[in-house]
Coordinates of C-alpha atoms and ligand atoms in Angstrom, one line a residue:
M20 CA 0.0 0.0 0.0
R21 CA 1.2 3.5 -0.8
M22 CA 0.1 6.7 0.9
Y23 CA 0.3 8.5 -2.5
D24 CA -2.4 6.2 -3.9
L25 CA -4.6 6.8 -0.9
I26 CA -4.4 10.5 -1.3
M27 CA -5.2 10.2 -5.0
K28 CA -8.2 8.0 -4.3
K29 CA -9.6 10.4 -1.7
R30 CA -8.8 13.5 -3.9
N31 CA -10.8 11.9 -6.7
G32 CA -13.9 11.3 -4.5
G33 CA -13.2 7.7 -3.5
K34 CA -14.0 5.9 -0.3
L35 CA -11.2 4.6 1.9
A36 CA -11.4 1.0 3.1
K37 CA -10.8 0.0 6.7
E38 CA -7.3 -1.5 6.0
E39 CA -6.3 1.7 4.1
I40 CA -7.4 3.9 7.0
E41 CA -5.6 1.6 9.5
Y42 CA -2.4 1.7 7.3
M43 CA -2.6 5.6 7.1
V44 CA -3.2 6.1 10.9
G45 CA -0.5 3.5 11.9
G46 CA 2.1 4.8 9.5
F47 CA 1.5 8.4 10.5
T48 CA 1.7 7.6 14.3
D49 CA 5.0 5.8 14.0
G50 CA 6.5 8.4 11.7
Q51 CA 6.6 6.3 8.4
I52 CA 4.1 8.6 6.7
P53 CA 5.4 12.2 6.7
D54 CA 3.4 15.3 7.7
Y55 CA 3.2 16.6 4.2
Q56 CA 1.4 13.5 2.9
M57 CA -0.9 13.4 5.9
S58 CA -1.6 17.2 5.4
A59 CA -2.6 16.5 1.7
M60 CA -4.9 13.7 2.9
M61 CA -6.5 15.9 5.5
M62 CA -7.2 18.6 2.8
A63 CA -8.6 16.0 0.5
I64 CA -10.9 14.7 3.3
Y65 CA -11.8 18.3 4.1
F66 CA -13.1 18.9 0.5
V67 CA -14.4 15.4 -0.4
G68 CA -15.6 14.3 3.1
M69 CA -15.9 10.9 4.6
D70 CA -19.0 8.7 5.0
K71 CA -20.1 7.2 8.3
E72 CA -18.2 4.0 7.7
E73 CA -14.9 5.8 7.0
T74 CA -15.5 8.0 10.0
L75 CA -16.0 5.0 12.3
H76 CA -12.8 3.3 10.9
L77 CA -10.8 6.5 11.5
T78 CA -12.2 6.8 15.0
M79 CA -11.4 3.2 15.9
A80 CA -7.9 3.4 14.3
M81 CA -7.1 6.5 16.4
A82 CA -8.6 5.1 19.6
N83 CA -6.5 1.9 19.1
S84 CA -3.2 3.9 18.4
G85 CA -2.1 3.9 22.0
D86 CA -3.3 2.7 25.5
M87 CA -6.9 1.7 25.9
L88 CA -7.8 2.2 29.6
D89 CA -9.2 -1.0 31.2
L90 CA -11.8 0.0 33.8
S91 CA -13.0 -3.6 34.3
L92 CA -11.8 -3.5 37.9
I93 CA -14.4 -0.9 38.6
E94 CA -17.8 -2.5 39.4
G95 CA -20.9 -1.3 37.6
I96 CA -21.5 0.8 34.6
K97 CA -18.9 3.5 34.1
V98 CA -20.3 6.7 32.7
D99 CA -18.1 9.5 31.2
K100 CA -19.1 13.0 30.2
H101 CA -17.4 15.3 27.7
S102 CA -17.9 19.0 26.9
T103 CA -16.9 20.6 23.6
G104 CA -15.8 23.5 25.8
G105 CA -16.9 27.0 26.6
V106 CA -16.6 30.1 28.8
G107 CA -17.4 29.6 32.5
D108 CA -17.9 25.9 31.9
K109 CA -17.5 24.5 35.4
T110 CA -20.0 21.7 34.8
S111 CA -17.8 18.7 35.8
L112 CA -17.1 20.3 39.3
A113 CA -20.8 20.2 40.3
L114 CA -22.1 17.4 38.0
T115 CA -19.7 14.6 38.9
P116 CA -20.3 14.8 42.7
M117 CA -24.1 14.9 42.0
V118 CA -24.1 11.8 39.8
A119 CA -21.6 10.0 42.1
A120 CA -23.9 10.8 45.1
C121 CA -26.7 8.9 43.1
G122 CA -24.4 5.9 42.9
I123 CA -22.9 6.3 39.4
K124 CA -19.2 5.4 39.0
V125 CA -17.4 8.4 37.7
A126 CA -13.9 7.6 36.3
K127 CA -12.9 10.7 34.5
M128 CA -9.9 11.9 32.5
S129 CA -9.7 15.7 32.4
G130 CA -7.4 18.3 30.8
R131 CA -6.0 21.7 31.5
G132 CA -7.2 24.8 29.8
L133 CA -5.5 26.4 26.8
G134 CA -6.6 29.8 25.4
H135 CA -9.8 31.4 26.5
T136 CA -11.6 28.3 27.9
G137 CA -10.5 26.9 31.3
G138 CA -9.7 23.3 32.1
T139 CA -11.3 21.2 35.0
I140 CA -7.8 20.3 36.4
D141 CA -6.8 23.9 36.8
K142 CA -10.1 24.7 38.5
L143 CA -9.7 21.8 40.9
E144 CA -6.2 23.0 41.9
S145 CA -8.0 25.9 43.6
F146 CA -8.2 23.4 46.5
E147 CA -4.8 23.5 48.2
G148 CA -2.9 20.2 47.8
F149 CA -5.4 18.7 45.3
S150 CA -3.7 16.6 42.6
T151 CA -4.8 14.7 39.5
G152 CA -1.4 13.1 39.3
I153 CA -2.6 9.8 40.8
S154 CA -1.6 6.3 39.7
E155 CA -4.0 4.2 37.6
R156 CA -4.3 1.9 40.7
Q157 CA -5.3 4.7 43.0
F158 CA -7.7 6.1 40.4
I159 CA -9.5 2.7 40.2
D160 CA -9.4 2.3 44.0
N161 CA -10.9 5.7 44.6
V162 CA -13.7 5.1 42.1
N163 CA -14.5 1.8 43.8
K164 CA -14.4 3.3 47.3
I165 CA -16.1 6.7 46.9
G166 CA -17.5 6.6 43.4
I167 CA -15.5 9.3 41.9
A168 CA -11.9 10.1 40.7
I169 CA -10.4 12.5 38.1
M170 CA -7.1 11.9 36.6
G171 CA -4.9 14.0 34.3
Q172 CA -4.3 12.6 30.8
T173 CA -1.0 10.8 31.7
A174 CA -1.8 7.6 29.8
D175 CA -0.8 7.6 26.2
L176 CA -4.4 7.8 25.0
A177 CA -5.1 8.1 21.2
P178 CA -1.6 9.4 20.3
A179 CA -2.6 9.4 16.6
D180 CA -5.2 12.1 17.3
K181 CA -2.7 14.2 19.3
K182 CA -0.4 14.2 16.3
L183 CA -3.1 14.6 13.7
Y184 CA -4.8 17.4 15.7
G185 CA -1.5 19.3 15.8
L186 CA -1.2 19.0 12.0
R187 CA -4.8 20.0 11.3
D188 CA -4.4 23.0 13.5
V189 CA -1.7 24.5 11.3
T190 CA -3.1 23.3 7.9
A191 CA -6.7 24.8 8.2
T192 CA -8.3 21.4 8.3
V193 CA -9.8 21.4 11.8
D194 CA -13.4 22.4 11.0
N195 CA -14.6 19.2 9.2
M196 CA -17.4 17.4 11.0
S197 CA -16.0 13.9 10.5
L198 CA -12.5 14.9 11.6
I199 CA -13.8 16.7 14.7
A200 CA -16.2 13.9 15.7
S201 CA -13.5 11.2 15.2
S202 CA -10.9 13.2 17.1
I203 CA -13.2 13.7 20.2
M204 CA -14.6 10.2 20.2
S205 CA -11.3 8.4 19.7
K206 CA -10.1 9.9 23.1
K207 CA -13.4 9.1 24.8
L208 CA -13.4 5.5 23.5
A209 CA -9.8 5.0 24.7
S210 CA -10.8 6.3 28.1
G211 CA -12.8 3.1 28.7
A212 CA -16.3 4.2 29.8
D213 CA -19.3 2.1 29.0
A214 CA -21.5 5.1 28.5
I215 CA -20.7 8.6 27.3
V216 CA -22.8 11.8 27.7
L217 CA -21.7 14.6 25.4
D218 CA -22.2 18.2 26.2
V219 CA -22.1 20.0 22.9
K220 CA -22.1 23.8 23.0
T221 CA -23.2 26.3 20.4
G222 CA -22.9 30.1 20.1
S223 CA -20.3 32.8 20.1
G224 CA -18.2 31.2 23.0
A225 CA -18.3 27.7 21.4
F226 CA -16.4 25.8 18.8
M227 CA -19.6 25.3 16.8
K228 CA -20.9 28.9 16.3
E229 CA -24.0 27.7 14.4
E230 CA -26.7 25.6 16.0
K231 CA -27.2 23.4 12.9
D232 CA -23.4 22.5 13.0
A233 CA -23.6 21.7 16.7
F234 CA -26.5 19.3 16.0
S235 CA -24.6 17.6 13.1
L236 CA -21.6 17.1 15.4
A237 CA -23.8 15.8 18.2
K238 CA -25.5 13.3 15.8
E239 CA -22.2 12.2 14.4
M240 CA -20.6 11.6 17.8
V241 CA -23.6 9.7 19.2
E242 CA -23.6 7.4 16.2
L243 CA -19.9 6.8 16.5
G244 CA -20.3 5.9 20.2
K245 CA -23.1 3.5 19.5
N246 CA -21.3 1.9 16.5
A247 CA -18.3 1.4 18.8
G248 CA -20.6 -0.5 21.2
R249 CA -21.0 2.2 23.9
K250 CA -24.2 4.0 25.0
A251 CA -24.2 7.6 24.0
V252 CA -26.4 10.7 24.4
A253 CA -25.6 14.3 23.4
V254 CA -27.2 17.5 24.9
V255 CA -26.8 20.6 22.8
S256 CA -26.8 23.8 24.9
D257 CA -26.3 27.5 24.6
M258 CA -22.8 29.1 24.8
D259 CA -23.8 32.4 23.3
Q260 CA -23.0 33.9 26.7
P261 CA -21.0 32.5 29.6
L262 CA -22.4 29.6 31.5
G263 CA -23.6 30.8 35.0
Y264 CA -22.1 34.0 36.2
A265 CA -18.5 33.2 37.2
V266 CA -15.6 33.1 34.8
G267 CA -12.1 32.3 36.3
N268 CA -10.8 29.3 38.1
S269 CA -11.5 29.7 41.9
L270 CA -14.6 31.9 41.1
E271 CA -16.0 29.0 39.1
V272 CA -15.2 26.6 41.9
K273 CA -17.2 28.8 44.3
E274 CA -20.1 28.9 41.9
A275 CA -20.1 25.1 41.5
I276 CA -20.1 24.8 45.4
D277 CA -22.9 27.3 45.7
T278 CA -24.9 25.2 43.2
L279 CA -24.4 22.1 45.3
K280 CA -25.6 24.2 48.3
G281 CA -28.8 25.0 46.4
N282 CA -27.9 28.5 45.4
G283 CA -26.7 28.0 41.8
P284 CA -27.5 30.0 38.6
A285 CA -30.6 28.7 36.8
D286 CA -28.8 27.9 33.5
F287 CA -25.9 26.1 35.2
L288 CA -28.2 24.1 37.4
E289 CA -30.4 23.1 34.4
L290 CA -27.3 21.9 32.5
C291 CA -26.2 19.8 35.4
L292 CA -29.6 18.3 35.9
T293 CA -30.0 17.5 32.2
L294 CA -26.6 16.0 31.6
G295 CA -26.8 14.2 35.0
S296 CA -30.2 12.7 34.3
Y297 CA -28.8 11.0 31.2
M298 CA -25.7 9.8 33.1
V299 CA -27.9 8.3 35.8
E300 CA -30.3 6.7 33.2
L301 CA -27.5 5.3 31.1
G302 CA -25.8 4.1 34.3
G303 CA -29.0 2.0 34.9
L304 CA -29.9 3.6 38.2
A305 CA -33.2 5.2 37.0
A306 CA -36.0 4.1 34.8
D307 CA -36.1 7.4 32.9
E308 CA -34.6 10.9 33.0
K309 CA -37.5 12.2 35.0
D310 CA -36.7 9.8 37.9
A311 CA -33.1 10.5 37.4
R312 CA -33.7 14.2 37.7
K313 CA -35.5 13.7 41.0
M314 CA -32.6 11.7 42.4
L315 CA -30.2 14.4 41.4
E316 CA -32.3 17.2 42.9
Q317 CA -32.3 15.2 46.1
T318 CA -28.5 15.1 46.2
I319 CA -28.6 18.9 46.5
A320 CA -31.5 19.0 48.9
D321 CA -29.9 16.5 51.4
G322 CA -26.3 17.8 51.0
S323 CA -25.0 14.4 49.8
A324 CA -23.5 16.0 46.6
L325 CA -21.6 18.6 48.6
K326 CA -20.4 15.8 50.9
K327 CA -19.3 13.8 47.9
L328 CA -17.3 16.7 46.5
A329 CA -15.5 17.1 49.9
Q330 CA -14.7 13.3 49.9
F331 CA -13.4 13.5 46.4
I332 CA -11.2 16.5 47.1
E333 CA -9.8 14.9 50.2
A334 CA -9.1 11.6 48.5
Q335 CA -6.9 13.4 46.0
G336 CA -4.9 15.3 48.6
G337 CA -6.9 18.5 48.6
D338 CA -8.2 20.5 51.6
P339 CA -12.0 19.6 51.9
K340 CA -12.6 22.5 54.4
A341 CA -12.7 24.9 51.4
V342 CA -15.9 23.1 50.2
Y343 CA -17.7 24.4 53.3
E344 CA -15.8 27.7 53.7
S345 CA -15.2 29.1 50.3
D346 CA -13.2 32.0 51.8
L347 CA -10.3 29.4 51.9
L348 CA -10.2 29.4 48.0
P349 CA -7.6 31.6 46.3
K350 CA -8.6 35.3 46.5
A351 CA -7.5 38.2 44.3
D352 CA -6.0 41.4 45.8
F353 CA -8.4 43.8 44.0
V354 CA -12.1 43.4 43.5
E355 CA -14.0 46.2 41.6
E356 CA -17.3 46.8 40.0
I357 CA -17.6 47.3 36.2
A358 CA -20.2 50.0 35.6
S359 CA -22.6 49.9 32.7
P360 CA -21.8 52.7 30.2
R361 CA -25.5 53.1 29.4
E362 CA -29.1 52.2 30.2
G363 CA -31.0 49.5 28.3
Y364 CA -31.6 45.8 27.9
I365 CA -28.6 43.6 27.3
K366 CA -28.9 42.5 23.6
K367 CA -25.8 40.3 23.3
I368 CA -22.6 39.4 25.1
V369 CA -19.8 38.3 22.7
C370 CA -19.0 35.2 24.8
D371 CA -15.4 34.3 23.8
E372 CA -14.5 38.0 24.6
I373 CA -15.4 37.4 28.2
G374 CA -13.1 34.3 28.2
I375 CA -10.3 36.5 26.8
C376 CA -10.9 39.1 29.6
S377 CA -10.1 36.3 32.1
L378 CA -7.1 35.3 30.0
I379 CA -5.8 39.0 30.1
L380 CA -6.2 39.0 33.9
G381 CA -3.9 35.9 34.0
G382 CA -6.6 33.2 34.5
G383 CA -5.9 31.4 31.3
R384 CA -2.9 29.9 29.5
E385 CA -1.4 31.6 26.4
T386 CA 0.9 28.6 25.8
K387 CA 1.0 25.1 27.3
E388 CA 3.9 26.2 29.6
S389 CA 2.3 29.4 31.1
D390 CA 1.4 29.6 34.7
I391 CA -2.1 30.7 35.6
D392 CA -3.5 32.8 38.4
L393 CA -6.3 30.8 40.0
A394 CA -7.8 33.8 41.9
V395 CA -8.6 36.2 39.0
G396 CA -11.7 36.5 36.8
L397 CA -15.1 38.0 36.5
V398 CA -18.5 37.5 38.1
L399 CA -21.2 38.8 35.7
K400 CA -24.2 40.6 37.2
K401 CA -26.2 41.1 34.0
K402 CA -26.8 38.6 31.2
A403 CA -28.6 38.8 27.9
G404 CA -32.2 40.0 28.3
D405 CA -31.5 41.7 31.6
Y406 CA -32.2 45.5 32.1
V407 CA -29.4 47.7 33.4
K408 CA -29.3 51.4 34.4
A409 CA -26.3 53.6 33.4
G410 CA -23.6 53.3 36.1
E411 CA -25.2 50.1 37.5
S412 CA -22.8 47.1 37.9
L413 CA -22.4 44.8 34.9
A414 CA -19.9 42.6 36.6
V415 CA -17.3 42.4 39.4
I416 CA -13.7 42.0 38.3
H417 CA -11.2 40.1 40.5
G418 CA -7.5 40.9 39.6
N419 CA -4.0 41.0 41.0
D420 CA -2.6 43.6 38.5
R421 CA -4.2 47.0 38.0
E422 CA -2.9 47.4 34.4
K423 CA -4.3 44.1 33.3
M424 CA -7.6 44.9 35.1
E425 CA -8.0 48.2 33.2
A426 CA -7.3 46.4 29.8
A427 CA -9.8 43.6 30.7
K428 CA -12.5 46.2 31.7
V429 CA -12.4 47.9 28.4
R430 CA -12.6 44.6 26.5
F431 CA -15.5 43.5 28.8
I432 CA -17.6 46.6 28.2
N433 CA -17.0 46.3 24.4
A434 CA -18.3 42.7 24.5
Y435 CA -21.8 43.9 25.6
S436 CA -24.3 45.4 23.3
F437 CA -27.6 47.1 24.4
S438 CA -31.1 47.6 23.1
E439 CA -33.8 50.1 24.1
K440 CA -36.5 47.4 23.5
P441 CA -36.8 44.3 25.6
V442 CA -34.8 41.4 24.4
E443 CA -36.2 37.9 24.3
K444 CA -34.2 35.3 26.3
Q445 CA -33.1 32.4 24.2
P446 CA -33.9 28.7 25.3
F447 CA -30.8 27.3 27.0
I448 CA -31.1 23.6 26.2
K449 CA -31.4 23.4 22.4
G450 CA -32.0 19.7 22.0
I451 CA -31.1 16.1 22.9
I452 CA -29.6 13.6 20.5
R453 CA -29.9 10.0 21.5
Ligands
URA12 N1 -11.5 19.1 20.0 C1 -10.9 17.9 19.7 O1 -10.5 17.2 20.6 N2 -10.7 17.6 18.4 C2 -11.1 18.4 17.4 O2 -10.9 18.1 16.2 C3 -11.8 19.6 17.7 C4 -12.0 19.9 19.1

């Protein structure tokens, strides 16, 4: 087999066979197939596309290119959740203790943030001493003992995707539905869960700006999951403005804790209950999502989700006291209001701009090597559809550097647009694919 012939076949509109895709992925991973040939193939796929069968073969070849986690030592159905990422997305922090308190086994691999969206691991490190650098053995023991563990991606999961994503990123071939779906699902399949709940965002702060693209991606990923023998559901939700009110690591941790105490923002709580109800249902602990939702609401009402979060933090070396006294979380030196420049209804918030404000304050990573400031960020006071008077607070900014705070404030205000007429609030959950 020659890569040249495969590129020609795809370029001319042909369909790649399973063995051809396996040859291409294997050869690229071990360095036999050079970047320039793989780049040409990615561009051919970008223009010609791949059908469902080819997409499945690509997903499986990438999933099998490195370690496949074996979670068979964990009893029961293991359910994973994956978000396509967004601003203020602290979902895993509240959702995982809620479902674990219902009895679902959560064995989760998480990543760090890069750019304007934050990562779960960074947020969790707001708890002093907390570490995701645990061994596979301890990971499995913790899930069996307390029902929940989160590990950094130390295992060599889907190395073909890692290499290919790097290449797509610099050859303008990221935004192809089959390539995105196979990239995400290859990592999820290699992580070993029996069931996967996908949190697909759409809007100005999301990867998929258009709702129809988010639905296509959701459908493609659910189908891939099912064809690979796993249970899968996707929830498409709004990311046209930040999720909840808090943006920034420790501020988001506090908002997740408040949610578990029963004082969470409505959109964030709704997302946790929706995703959670599918996790509990797929995990076989409820007859349907309605029953599952009741179980999840009960974990907030009786404090068991909050207790589960404290247990999880302690089991991974963190200080659980901060779960009950959020004053112990990292705090910024300066806290100031951002006043509205005018009166009116909030028409739109350019969501990724708010993520960039947090990045400017030091709350995000410019490169993989940069350090981040866990204390900084913003807490919004007004969101789309809300009415605001001139001079009234739009948000509270938390910073450790006055110059950065001034730059972030200007950018923050410019991200808001106003209307004299009332603005209709958009539905938050856009749909479910199962
Ligand atoms: N996230 C991924 O993991 N892969 C893609 O291709 C796009 C987003």
